[in-house]
Every structure is written in structure tokens, then in C-alpha cells.
Amino acid sequence: MRITNGMLSRLLLADVDRTRQDLASISEQMASGRRIQRASDDPLGTGRVLELEEMLARTGQHRRNAGDARTWLDATDTALGQMTDLTQRARELALRGANSTFGQVERESIALEVDQLVDAVKAEGNASYAGRYLFGGTKTDQPPYLLGGTDDAYYGDAGTIDREVSAGVSVRLNVTGTDAVGSGPGGLLAALRKLASDLRAGDVGAVGGADLAAISGHLDTLIGQRALVGARTNRVDLAASRVDELELSLKKLQSETADADLAALAMGYSMRSSALQAALQAGAKMIQPTLMDFLD
């Protein structure tokens, strides 16, 4: 079979076209920094990249949830700390008021301070974070306590608020007002009201007995709630640390799967560019028109 210049031209042009396509593909990868430009470039790799992107989206949401949870719990701990200090002060006042040497003027002065403690506790019960009331249960859009009057009712609910901070790990964020200070006749607010009333009545036995015991019990409850919040905070921090580690691993896998090796691409581009120039030069010399070409 005779190899004609026309056949050589077609072979050369096909080779040149492939090389130019390779150069265009390499240029596209270098410009974008991505090895996979289209699903057809690497169907298996594309599927893996999509899977990794979904996993990264989930870890990103978990990271945001953990950040929100941490801030919520910190705000709750601060408010509980204030409630604890106020209740500790009430206990000190009960001890003072139980002193039988005090006159009614002194007890009235103590009762007035206890009255102030009631509103102060309710004000902490209305603490909020990002416009959401911390102690209202799931009723985060309304204050759980009314200030400035004698209405000590709790207007929140017993609902819980949870955040998923890592895969399969949810942490409760909220402490309800009932969890913190109780409600009704057995609650801290009622105990403070009774303490003030007994001080004004001069009932030293009740002040140093039932009143002091009730307030001490509520102090223990508040300390216990702060401990629970601390434990939840530790869980959130641990989960956040694991999410950060997972996110780094996923990003590394994503880079290994989808990102272009720029050094290798640059070398490949240089080699193909040189090969293209050589092919064009060789073709120009090799393919010369002859009489036989015109006879073809």
C-alpha cells in the first residue's frame, strides 16, 4: 500500500488536533485549579466529589450548630450564676433576719432587700440570647416572667431545645425557668416572698427555719443546674473539636480527588507544546506537493 502525502497530512492533522485538545484541557485545569471540569472527565471521581461536598455541608452545619450552642450555654451559665449569687444573698439575709436581737426596723430593711431580690431573679429569668429568651422553654419569643408586680407565675413551657452538634450527637441547650427556680408555692420566688412576709411579721422561727431551708434548697438546685450546663458545654466543645478534625480530613480528600496538580500540569503543557511545535515543523518539511499528489 502506497502512503501518499494526503494520508500523511490527515494523520498529522489528527495528531495535531489531539495535542491541541490536550493543551486546551490542561489550560482549563490550570486556570480553574480543578482536575475535573465536567462529569465526563471522571465519572467515578465526580461522584466522589459530590459525596464529599454533601459531607462537608453537613459538617459545616454541625460546626455552626456547635457555635450557636456554645454561645447559648455560656449565656445561660452567666444568668444562672447571677441567680445563684442572688439566692446566696437571700440566704445570708435569712440568717441575719433570724437574729432575735434585731428589731422590727432592721427586719423591715432586710425585707425590702428581699423584695428587690424577687425582681432581680425574675430579670435574670428573662435573660436572652440573639433575641431568644433562654429560660422560656420553647416559647423563646416572649419573656417568661413579668417584672414590677406581684405576679410571679412562669409563662414559659417545659419544652426542650436541642442542637445536633455532630453526626448522631444532640445536646440540650435550654434550662427552663421551672428547672432553675421552680414554680408555684414550691418555687424560689414564692420562698423569697414568704421570707419577706415572715420578716415583716417578726416570725423569727420561720425565717431561720423553713424559710432558710427552702432558700438553701433552691441554692443547691441552681448549683446543680450550672453543673449540668457545664457538662453540656464540655460535650459541645468535644463534638466541635471532632467536627473540625473531620472537616479537615474531608477537605484533604476533596483536594486529592478534584484539585489539579499544577506542577504536573505545567510540565505536561510544556511537553505537549514542544511536541506540537515539533510535529508542525516536521510536517511542513515532510509533506511536499508532488506531481503524484495532483494525479491522486
PDB file of C-alpha atoms in Angstrom:
ATOM      1  CA  MET A   1       0.000   0.000   0.000  1.00  0.00           C
ATOM      2  CA  ARG A   2       1.451   3.331  -1.048  1.00  0.00           C
ATOM      3  CA  ILE A   3       1.493   6.056   1.679  1.00  0.00           C
ATOM      4  CA  THR A   4       0.547   9.275  -0.015  1.00  0.00           C
ATOM      5  CA  ASN A   5       1.153  12.784   1.188  1.00  0.00           C
ATOM      6  CA  GLY A   6      -2.603  13.155   1.611  1.00  0.00           C
ATOM      7  CA  MET A   7      -2.652  10.251   4.075  1.00  0.00           C
ATOM      8  CA  LEU A   8       0.316  11.716   5.957  1.00  0.00           C
ATOM      9  CA  SER A   9      -1.425  15.077   6.096  1.00  0.00           C
ATOM     10  CA  ARG A  10      -4.568  13.569   7.564  1.00  0.00           C
ATOM     11  CA  LEU A  11      -2.597  11.620  10.188  1.00  0.00           C
ATOM     12  CA  LEU A  12      -0.568  14.674  11.088  1.00  0.00           C
ATOM     13  CA  LEU A  13      -3.618  16.911  11.346  1.00  0.00           C
ATOM     14  CA  ALA A  14      -5.398  14.359  13.569  1.00  0.00           C
ATOM     15  CA  ASP A  15      -2.362  14.196  15.854  1.00  0.00           C
ATOM     16  CA  VAL A  16      -2.076  17.979  15.948  1.00  0.00           C
ATOM     17  CA  ASP A  17      -5.788  18.275  16.770  1.00  0.00           C
ATOM     18  CA  ARG A  18      -5.483  15.804  19.671  1.00  0.00           C
ATOM     19  CA  THR A  19      -2.477  17.667  21.035  1.00  0.00           C
ATOM     20  CA  ARG A  20      -4.300  20.980  20.823  1.00  0.00           C
ATOM     21  CA  GLN A  21      -7.280  19.485  22.656  1.00  0.00           C
ATOM     22  CA  ASP A  22      -4.914  18.213  25.348  1.00  0.00           C
ATOM     23  CA  LEU A  23      -3.374  21.678  25.646  1.00  0.00           C
ATOM     24  CA  ALA A  24      -6.817  23.265  25.905  1.00  0.00           C
ATOM     25  CA  SER A  25      -7.820  20.785  28.627  1.00  0.00           C
ATOM     26  CA  ILE A  26      -4.604  21.410  30.556  1.00  0.00           C
ATOM     27  CA  SER A  27      -5.071  25.185  30.252  1.00  0.00           C
ATOM     28  CA  GLU A  28      -8.619  24.868  31.603  1.00  0.00           C
ATOM     29  CA  GLN A  29      -7.443  22.794  34.564  1.00  0.00           C
ATOM     30  CA  MET A  30      -4.616  25.221  35.337  1.00  0.00           C
ATOM     31  CA  ALA A  31      -6.969  28.204  35.171  1.00  0.00           C
ATOM     32  CA  SER A  32      -9.588  26.651  37.470  1.00  0.00           C
ATOM     33  CA  GLY A  33      -7.262  24.627  39.673  1.00  0.00           C
ATOM     34  CA  ARG A  34      -9.629  21.687  39.268  1.00  0.00           C
ATOM     35  CA  ARG A  35      -8.770  18.369  37.671  1.00  0.00           C
ATOM     36  CA  ILE A  36     -12.413  17.508  36.975  1.00  0.00           C
ATOM     37  CA  GLN A  37     -14.155  20.110  34.837  1.00  0.00           C
ATOM     38  CA  ARG A  38     -17.124  18.008  33.710  1.00  0.00           C
ATOM     39  CA  ALA A  39     -18.667  14.781  34.933  1.00  0.00           C
ATOM     40  CA  SER A  40     -17.494  13.067  31.752  1.00  0.00           C
ATOM     41  CA  ASP A  41     -13.861  13.798  32.678  1.00  0.00           C
ATOM     42  CA  ASP A  42     -14.037  11.284  35.542  1.00  0.00           C
ATOM     43  CA  PRO A  43     -17.479   9.841  36.389  1.00  0.00           C
ATOM     44  CA  LEU A  44     -16.231   7.974  39.464  1.00  0.00           C
ATOM     45  CA  GLY A  45     -14.258  10.961  40.682  1.00  0.00           C
ATOM     46  CA  THR A  46     -17.230  13.239  40.109  1.00  0.00           C
ATOM     47  CA  GLY A  47     -19.438  11.001  42.238  1.00  0.00           C
ATOM     48  CA  ARG A  48     -16.849  11.014  44.991  1.00  0.00           C
ATOM     49  CA  VAL A  49     -16.543  14.808  44.862  1.00  0.00           C
ATOM     50  CA  LEU A  50     -20.324  15.225  45.156  1.00  0.00           C
ATOM     51  CA  GLU A  51     -20.395  12.851  48.118  1.00  0.00           C
ATOM     52  CA  LEU A  52     -17.601  14.785  49.828  1.00  0.00           C
ATOM     53  CA  GLU A  53     -19.393  18.080  49.196  1.00  0.00           C
ATOM     54  CA  GLU A  54     -22.527  16.716  50.882  1.00  0.00           C
ATOM     55  CA  MET A  55     -20.475  15.548  53.855  1.00  0.00           C
ATOM     56  CA  LEU A  56     -18.750  18.930  54.094  1.00  0.00           C
ATOM     57  CA  ALA A  57     -22.121  20.682  54.021  1.00  0.00           C
ATOM     58  CA  ARG A  58     -23.251  18.553  56.973  1.00  0.00           C
ATOM     59  CA  THR A  59     -20.069  19.183  58.952  1.00  0.00           C
ATOM     60  CA  GLY A  60     -20.400  22.901  58.227  1.00  0.00           C
ATOM     61  CA  GLN A  61     -23.914  22.870  59.672  1.00  0.00           C
ATOM     62  CA  HIS A  62     -22.703  20.934  62.706  1.00  0.00           C
ATOM     63  CA  ARG A  63     -19.921  23.491  63.227  1.00  0.00           C
ATOM     64  CA  ARG A  64     -22.430  26.345  63.112  1.00  0.00           C
ATOM     65  CA  ASN A  65     -24.770  24.466  65.466  1.00  0.00           C
ATOM     66  CA  ALA A  66     -21.933  23.915  67.925  1.00  0.00           C
ATOM     67  CA  GLY A  67     -21.029  27.606  67.841  1.00  0.00           C
ATOM     68  CA  ASP A  68     -24.627  28.606  68.488  1.00  0.00           C
ATOM     69  CA  ALA A  69     -24.935  26.009  71.249  1.00  0.00           C
ATOM     70  CA  ARG A  70     -21.733  27.195  72.935  1.00  0.00           C
ATOM     71  CA  THR A  71     -22.892  30.815  72.990  1.00  0.00           C
ATOM     72  CA  TRP A  72     -26.371  29.840  74.226  1.00  0.00           C
ATOM     73  CA  LEU A  73     -24.918  27.723  77.030  1.00  0.00           C
ATOM     74  CA  ASP A  74     -22.451  30.450  78.013  1.00  0.00           C
ATOM     75  CA  ALA A  75     -25.294  32.977  78.249  1.00  0.00           C
ATOM     76  CA  THR A  76     -27.339  30.504  80.298  1.00  0.00           C
ATOM     77  CA  ASP A  77     -24.443  29.876  82.660  1.00  0.00           C
ATOM     78  CA  THR A  78     -23.980  33.615  83.180  1.00  0.00           C
ATOM     79  CA  ALA A  79     -27.663  34.078  84.057  1.00  0.00           C
ATOM     80  CA  LEU A  80     -27.648  31.047  86.363  1.00  0.00           C
ATOM     81  CA  GLY A  81     -24.543  32.429  88.031  1.00  0.00           C
ATOM     82  CA  GLN A  82     -26.379  35.677  88.738  1.00  0.00           C
ATOM     83  CA  MET A  83     -29.386  33.762  90.086  1.00  0.00           C
ATOM     84  CA  THR A  84     -27.054  31.758  92.300  1.00  0.00           C
ATOM     85  CA  ASP A  85     -25.474  34.929  93.700  1.00  0.00           C
ATOM     86  CA  LEU A  86     -28.909  36.440  94.349  1.00  0.00           C
ATOM     87  CA  THR A  87     -30.094  33.290  96.117  1.00  0.00           C
ATOM     88  CA  GLN A  88     -26.916  33.179  98.172  1.00  0.00           C
ATOM     89  CA  ARG A  89     -27.626  36.764  99.205  1.00  0.00           C
ATOM     90  CA  ALA A  90     -31.177  35.780 100.178  1.00  0.00           C
ATOM     91  CA  ARG A  91     -29.749  33.001 102.350  1.00  0.00           C
ATOM     92  CA  GLU A  92     -27.449  35.484 104.066  1.00  0.00           C
ATOM     93  CA  LEU A  93     -30.393  37.813 104.674  1.00  0.00           C
ATOM     94  CA  ALA A  94     -32.431  34.942 106.146  1.00  0.00           C
ATOM     95  CA  LEU A  95     -29.598  34.188 108.549  1.00  0.00           C
ATOM     96  CA  ARG A  96     -29.420  37.847 109.546  1.00  0.00           C
ATOM     97  CA  GLY A  97     -33.184  38.134 109.884  1.00  0.00           C
ATOM     98  CA  ALA A  98     -33.265  35.109 112.180  1.00  0.00           C
ATOM     99  CA  ASN A  99     -31.228  37.059 114.733  1.00  0.00           C
ATOM    100  CA  SER A 100     -33.600  37.568 117.655  1.00  0.00           C
ATOM    101  CA  THR A 101     -31.762  40.707 118.769  1.00  0.00           C
ATOM    102  CA  PHE A 102     -32.845  42.582 115.634  1.00  0.00           C
ATOM    103  CA  GLY A 103     -35.760  44.966 115.964  1.00  0.00           C
ATOM    104  CA  GLN A 104     -38.619  45.346 113.527  1.00  0.00           C
ATOM    105  CA  VAL A 105     -36.940  48.291 111.802  1.00  0.00           C
ATOM    106  CA  GLU A 106     -33.944  46.103 110.933  1.00  0.00           C
ATOM    107  CA  ARG A 107     -36.182  43.280 109.747  1.00  0.00           C
ATOM    108  CA  GLU A 108     -38.195  45.665 107.548  1.00  0.00           C
ATOM    109  CA  SER A 109     -34.959  46.844 105.965  1.00  0.00           C
ATOM    110  CA  ILE A 110     -33.993  43.221 105.258  1.00  0.00           C
ATOM    111  CA  ALA A 111     -37.477  42.508 103.868  1.00  0.00           C
ATOM    112  CA  LEU A 112     -37.159  45.433 101.458  1.00  0.00           C
ATOM    113  CA  GLU A 113     -33.918  43.992 100.116  1.00  0.00           C
ATOM    114  CA  VAL A 114     -35.580  40.586  99.722  1.00  0.00           C
ATOM    115  CA  ASP A 115     -38.339  42.300  97.705  1.00  0.00           C
ATOM    116  CA  GLN A 116     -35.652  43.606  95.362  1.00  0.00           C
ATOM    117  CA  LEU A 117     -34.180  40.130  95.055  1.00  0.00           C
ATOM    118  CA  VAL A 118     -37.509  38.813  93.725  1.00  0.00           C
ATOM    119  CA  ASP A 119     -37.456  41.207  90.775  1.00  0.00           C
ATOM    120  CA  ALA A 120     -33.732  40.623  90.259  1.00  0.00           C
ATOM    121  CA  VAL A 121     -34.262  36.857  89.997  1.00  0.00           C
ATOM    122  CA  LYS A 122     -37.135  37.364  87.546  1.00  0.00           C
ATOM    123  CA  ALA A 123     -34.993  39.733  85.487  1.00  0.00           C
ATOM    124  CA  GLU A 124     -32.319  37.037  85.171  1.00  0.00           C
ATOM    125  CA  GLY A 125     -35.095  34.599  84.275  1.00  0.00           C
ATOM    126  CA  ASN A 126     -35.827  36.888  81.322  1.00  0.00           C
ATOM    127  CA  ALA A 127     -32.244  36.713  80.069  1.00  0.00           C
ATOM    128  CA  SER A 128     -31.991  36.365  76.301  1.00  0.00           C
ATOM    129  CA  TYR A 129     -29.511  35.488  73.580  1.00  0.00           C
ATOM    130  CA  ALA A 130     -29.858  36.714  69.987  1.00  0.00           C
ATOM    131  CA  GLY A 131     -33.417  37.829  70.695  1.00  0.00           C
ATOM    132  CA  ARG A 132     -34.446  34.476  72.180  1.00  0.00           C
ATOM    133  CA  TYR A 133     -35.414  34.088  75.838  1.00  0.00           C
ATOM    134  CA  LEU A 134     -33.218  31.447  77.440  1.00  0.00           C
ATOM    135  CA  PHE A 135     -35.486  30.192  80.218  1.00  0.00           C
ATOM    136  CA  GLY A 136     -38.889  30.144  78.489  1.00  0.00           C
ATOM    137  CA  GLY A 137     -38.678  26.603  77.147  1.00  0.00           C
ATOM    138  CA  THR A 138     -39.740  26.601  73.508  1.00  0.00           C
ATOM    139  CA  LYS A 139     -41.508  29.958  73.990  1.00  0.00           C
ATOM    140  CA  THR A 140     -38.373  31.859  73.123  1.00  0.00           C
ATOM    141  CA  ASP A 141     -40.198  34.874  71.685  1.00  0.00           C
ATOM    142  CA  GLN A 142     -41.802  36.086  74.924  1.00  0.00           C
ATOM    143  CA  PRO A 143     -40.438  36.807  78.426  1.00  0.00           C
ATOM    144  CA  PRO A 144     -41.232  34.007  80.869  1.00  0.00           C
ATOM    145  CA  TYR A 145     -41.668  36.398  83.827  1.00  0.00           C
ATOM    146  CA  LEU A 146     -43.492  39.690  84.411  1.00  0.00           C
ATOM    147  CA  LEU A 147     -41.455  42.340  86.185  1.00  0.00           C
ATOM    148  CA  GLY A 148     -42.509  45.052  88.598  1.00  0.00           C
ATOM    149  CA  GLY A 149     -45.515  43.415  90.204  1.00  0.00           C
ATOM    150  CA  THR A 150     -46.598  40.555  92.410  1.00  0.00           C
ATOM    151  CA  ASP A 151     -47.315  38.162  89.536  1.00  0.00           C
ATOM    152  CA  ASP A 152     -44.585  35.536  89.917  1.00  0.00           C
ATOM    153  CA  ALA A 153     -46.091  33.000  87.509  1.00  0.00           C
ATOM    154  CA  TYR A 154     -43.924  31.274  84.922  1.00  0.00           C
ATOM    155  CA  TYR A 155     -45.195  31.982  81.393  1.00  0.00           C
ATOM    156  CA  GLY A 156     -42.837  29.680  79.557  1.00  0.00           C
ATOM    157  CA  ASP A 157     -43.272  25.955  78.967  1.00  0.00           C
ATOM    158  CA  ALA A 158     -41.378  22.764  79.723  1.00  0.00           C
ATOM    159  CA  GLY A 159     -40.197  22.259  76.138  1.00  0.00           C
ATOM    160  CA  THR A 160     -36.592  21.431  75.372  1.00  0.00           C
ATOM    161  CA  ILE A 161     -34.324  22.895  72.696  1.00  0.00           C
ATOM    162  CA  ASP A 162     -31.665  20.627  71.212  1.00  0.00           C
ATOM    163  CA  ARG A 163     -28.893  21.069  68.664  1.00  0.00           C
ATOM    164  CA  GLU A 164     -27.221  18.347  66.605  1.00  0.00           C
ATOM    165  CA  VAL A 165     -23.543  19.205  67.041  1.00  0.00           C
ATOM    166  CA  SER A 166     -22.104  16.194  65.216  1.00  0.00           C
ATOM    167  CA  ALA A 167     -23.435  13.135  63.404  1.00  0.00           C
ATOM    168  CA  GLY A 168     -25.891  11.434  65.755  1.00  0.00           C
ATOM    169  CA  VAL A 169     -24.972  13.674  68.720  1.00  0.00           C
ATOM    170  CA  SER A 170     -27.561  16.154  70.003  1.00  0.00           C
ATOM    171  CA  VAL A 171     -27.147  18.334  73.075  1.00  0.00           C
ATOM    172  CA  ARG A 172     -29.921  20.009  75.046  1.00  0.00           C
ATOM    173  CA  LEU A 173     -29.338  23.744  75.200  1.00  0.00           C
ATOM    174  CA  ASN A 174     -32.004  25.179  77.421  1.00  0.00           C
ATOM    175  CA  VAL A 175     -32.783  25.288  81.095  1.00  0.00           C
ATOM    176  CA  THR A 176     -36.401  26.218  81.752  1.00  0.00           C
ATOM    177  CA  GLY A 177     -37.446  28.635  84.435  1.00  0.00           C
ATOM    178  CA  THR A 178     -39.004  25.718  86.301  1.00  0.00           C
ATOM    179  CA  ASP A 179     -35.715  23.809  86.110  1.00  0.00           C
ATOM    180  CA  ALA A 180     -33.845  26.779  87.559  1.00  0.00           C
ATOM    181  CA  VAL A 181     -36.106  28.244  90.239  1.00  0.00           C
ATOM    182  CA  GLY A 182     -39.164  26.006  90.338  1.00  0.00           C
ATOM    183  CA  SER A 183     -42.671  27.431  90.132  1.00  0.00           C
ATOM    184  CA  GLY A 184     -45.765  27.953  92.228  1.00  0.00           C
ATOM    185  CA  PRO A 185     -45.750  27.639  96.029  1.00  0.00           C
ATOM    186  CA  GLY A 186     -42.619  25.480  95.989  1.00  0.00           C
ATOM    187  CA  GLY A 187     -40.574  27.806  93.798  1.00  0.00           C
ATOM    188  CA  LEU A 188     -37.776  30.181  94.719  1.00  0.00           C
ATOM    189  CA  LEU A 189     -39.884  33.278  94.075  1.00  0.00           C
ATOM    190  CA  ALA A 190     -42.558  32.054  96.497  1.00  0.00           C
ATOM    191  CA  ALA A 191     -39.846  31.256  99.046  1.00  0.00           C
ATOM    192  CA  LEU A 192     -38.489  34.798  98.776  1.00  0.00           C
ATOM    193  CA  ARG A 193     -41.988  36.270  99.124  1.00  0.00           C
ATOM    194  CA  LYS A 194     -42.577  34.178 102.239  1.00  0.00           C
ATOM    195  CA  LEU A 195     -39.220  35.213 103.696  1.00  0.00           C
ATOM    196  CA  ALA A 196     -40.100  38.896 103.263  1.00  0.00           C
ATOM    197  CA  SER A 197     -43.549  38.304 104.775  1.00  0.00           C
ATOM    198  CA  ASP A 198     -42.170  36.425 107.794  1.00  0.00           C
ATOM    199  CA  LEU A 199     -39.551  39.129 108.345  1.00  0.00           C
ATOM    200  CA  ARG A 200     -42.272  41.774 108.443  1.00  0.00           C
ATOM    201  CA  ALA A 201     -44.353  39.606 110.761  1.00  0.00           C
ATOM    202  CA  GLY A 202     -41.392  39.154 113.091  1.00  0.00           C
ATOM    203  CA  ASP A 203     -41.642  35.357 112.803  1.00  0.00           C
ATOM    204  CA  VAL A 204     -38.003  34.649 113.601  1.00  0.00           C
ATOM    205  CA  GLY A 205     -38.619  30.908 113.902  1.00  0.00           C
ATOM    206  CA  ALA A 206     -39.973  30.650 110.341  1.00  0.00           C
ATOM    207  CA  VAL A 207     -37.221  32.897 108.967  1.00  0.00           C
ATOM    208  CA  GLY A 208     -34.436  30.811 110.479  1.00  0.00           C
ATOM    209  CA  GLY A 209     -36.232  27.515 109.940  1.00  0.00           C
ATOM    210  CA  ALA A 210     -38.485  26.766 106.965  1.00  0.00           C
ATOM    211  CA  ASP A 211     -37.549  29.915 105.018  1.00  0.00           C
ATOM    212  CA  LEU A 212     -33.820  29.355 105.355  1.00  0.00           C
ATOM    213  CA  ALA A 213     -34.175  25.664 104.465  1.00  0.00           C
ATOM    214  CA  ALA A 214     -36.269  26.421 101.369  1.00  0.00           C
ATOM    215  CA  ILE A 215     -33.835  29.028 100.084  1.00  0.00           C
ATOM    216  CA  SER A 216     -30.868  26.734 100.775  1.00  0.00           C
ATOM    217  CA  GLY A 217     -32.586  24.001  98.768  1.00  0.00           C
ATOM    218  CA  HIS A 218     -33.074  26.337  95.817  1.00  0.00           C
ATOM    219  CA  LEU A 219     -29.436  27.376  96.051  1.00  0.00           C
ATOM    220  CA  ASP A 220     -28.434  23.716  95.703  1.00  0.00           C
ATOM    221  CA  THR A 221     -30.758  23.372  92.697  1.00  0.00           C
ATOM    222  CA  LEU A 222     -29.162  26.339  90.951  1.00  0.00           C
ATOM    223  CA  ILE A 223     -25.680  24.990  91.596  1.00  0.00           C
ATOM    224  CA  GLY A 224     -26.796  21.652  90.142  1.00  0.00           C
ATOM    225  CA  GLN A 225     -28.227  23.325  87.034  1.00  0.00           C
ATOM    226  CA  ARG A 226     -24.953  25.178  86.474  1.00  0.00           C
ATOM    227  CA  ALA A 227     -23.121  21.864  86.700  1.00  0.00           C
ATOM    228  CA  LEU A 228     -25.447  20.396  84.047  1.00  0.00           C
ATOM    229  CA  VAL A 229     -24.828  23.372  81.773  1.00  0.00           C
ATOM    230  CA  GLY A 230     -21.087  22.933  82.271  1.00  0.00           C
ATOM    231  CA  ALA A 231     -21.309  19.263  81.309  1.00  0.00           C
ATOM    232  CA  ARG A 232     -23.305  20.121  78.186  1.00  0.00           C
ATOM    233  CA  THR A 233     -20.745  22.767  77.265  1.00  0.00           C
ATOM    234  CA  ASN A 234     -17.980  20.188  77.527  1.00  0.00           C
ATOM    235  CA  ARG A 235     -19.920  17.856  75.206  1.00  0.00           C
ATOM    236  CA  VAL A 236     -20.363  20.655  72.687  1.00  0.00           C
ATOM    237  CA  ASP A 237     -16.658  21.525  72.808  1.00  0.00           C
ATOM    238  CA  LEU A 238     -15.671  17.889  72.306  1.00  0.00           C
ATOM    239  CA  ALA A 239     -18.079  17.488  69.394  1.00  0.00           C
ATOM    240  CA  ALA A 240     -16.866  20.741  67.817  1.00  0.00           C
ATOM    241  CA  SER A 241     -13.266  19.545  68.031  1.00  0.00           C
ATOM    242  CA  ARG A 242     -14.160  16.284  66.289  1.00  0.00           C
ATOM    243  CA  VAL A 243     -16.129  18.131  63.617  1.00  0.00           C
ATOM    244  CA  ASP A 244     -13.122  20.365  62.930  1.00  0.00           C
ATOM    245  CA  GLU A 245     -10.889  17.310  62.531  1.00  0.00           C
ATOM    246  CA  LEU A 246     -13.416  15.620  60.234  1.00  0.00           C
ATOM    247  CA  GLU A 247     -13.768  18.762  58.139  1.00  0.00           C
ATOM    248  CA  LEU A 248     -10.001  18.953  57.632  1.00  0.00           C
ATOM    249  CA  SER A 249      -9.891  15.295  56.564  1.00  0.00           C
ATOM    250  CA  LEU A 250     -12.791  15.742  54.139  1.00  0.00           C
ATOM    251  CA  LYS A 251     -11.226  18.835  52.590  1.00  0.00           C
ATOM    252  CA  LYS A 252      -7.967  16.941  52.117  1.00  0.00           C
ATOM    253  CA  LEU A 253      -9.799  14.081  50.387  1.00  0.00           C
ATOM    254  CA  GLN A 254     -11.719  16.550  48.258  1.00  0.00           C
ATOM    255  CA  SER A 255      -8.498  18.245  47.210  1.00  0.00           C
ATOM    256  CA  GLU A 256      -6.829  14.944  46.383  1.00  0.00           C
ATOM    257  CA  THR A 257      -9.837  13.894  44.311  1.00  0.00           C
ATOM    258  CA  ALA A 258     -10.718  17.078  42.464  1.00  0.00           C
ATOM    259  CA  ASP A 259      -7.831  19.524  42.589  1.00  0.00           C
ATOM    260  CA  ALA A 260      -5.304  19.736  39.795  1.00  0.00           C
ATOM    261  CA  ASP A 261      -1.584  19.067  40.287  1.00  0.00           C
ATOM    262  CA  LEU A 262      -0.358  22.386  38.918  1.00  0.00           C
ATOM    263  CA  ALA A 263       3.299  21.355  38.757  1.00  0.00           C
ATOM    264  CA  ALA A 264       2.479  18.212  36.777  1.00  0.00           C
ATOM    265  CA  LEU A 265       0.120  20.158  34.532  1.00  0.00           C
ATOM    266  CA  ALA A 266       2.762  22.777  33.808  1.00  0.00           C
ATOM    267  CA  MET A 267       5.226  20.067  32.845  1.00  0.00           C
ATOM    268  CA  GLY A 268       2.622  18.316  30.691  1.00  0.00           C
ATOM    269  CA  TYR A 269       1.712  21.574  28.992  1.00  0.00           C
ATOM    270  CA  SER A 270       5.353  22.287  28.196  1.00  0.00           C
ATOM    271  CA  MET A 271       5.908  18.791  26.799  1.00  0.00           C
ATOM    272  CA  ARG A 272       2.779  18.852  24.632  1.00  0.00           C
ATOM    273  CA  SER A 273       3.512  22.355  23.425  1.00  0.00           C
ATOM    274  CA  SER A 274       7.007  21.278  22.375  1.00  0.00           C
ATOM    275  CA  ALA A 275       5.614  18.153  20.713  1.00  0.00           C
ATOM    276  CA  LEU A 276       3.084  20.258  18.823  1.00  0.00           C
ATOM    277  CA  GLN A 277       5.732  22.627  17.527  1.00  0.00           C
ATOM    278  CA  ALA A 278       7.954  19.718  16.505  1.00  0.00           C
ATOM    279  CA  ALA A 279       5.091  17.987  14.708  1.00  0.00           C
ATOM    280  CA  LEU A 280       4.186  21.127  12.811  1.00  0.00           C
ATOM    281  CA  GLN A 281       7.780  21.707  11.759  1.00  0.00           C
ATOM    282  CA  ALA A 282       8.298  18.084  10.718  1.00  0.00           C
ATOM    283  CA  GLY A 283       5.043  18.090   8.811  1.00  0.00           C
ATOM    284  CA  ALA A 284       5.987  21.203   6.929  1.00  0.00           C
ATOM    285  CA  LYS A 285       9.167  19.533   5.714  1.00  0.00           C
ATOM    286  CA  MET A 286       7.697  16.091   5.144  1.00  0.00           C
ATOM    287  CA  ILE A 287       4.627  16.973   3.174  1.00  0.00           C
ATOM    288  CA  GLN A 288       5.707  18.494  -0.119  1.00  0.00           C
ATOM    289  CA  PRO A 289       3.353  18.631  -3.110  1.00  0.00           C
ATOM    290  CA  THR A 290       4.441  16.381  -5.968  1.00  0.00           C
ATOM    291  CA  LEU A 291       3.082  15.504  -9.414  1.00  0.00           C
ATOM    292  CA  MET A 292       1.700  12.259  -7.932  1.00  0.00           C
ATOM    293  CA  ASP A 293      -0.404  14.278  -5.430  1.00  0.00           C
ATOM    294  CA  PHE A 294      -2.085  16.079  -8.277  1.00  0.00           C
ATOM    295  CA  LEU A 295      -2.638  12.746 -10.052  1.00  0.00           C
ATOM    296  CA  ASP A 296      -4.365  11.383  -6.911  1.00  0.00           C
TER     297      ASP A 296
END
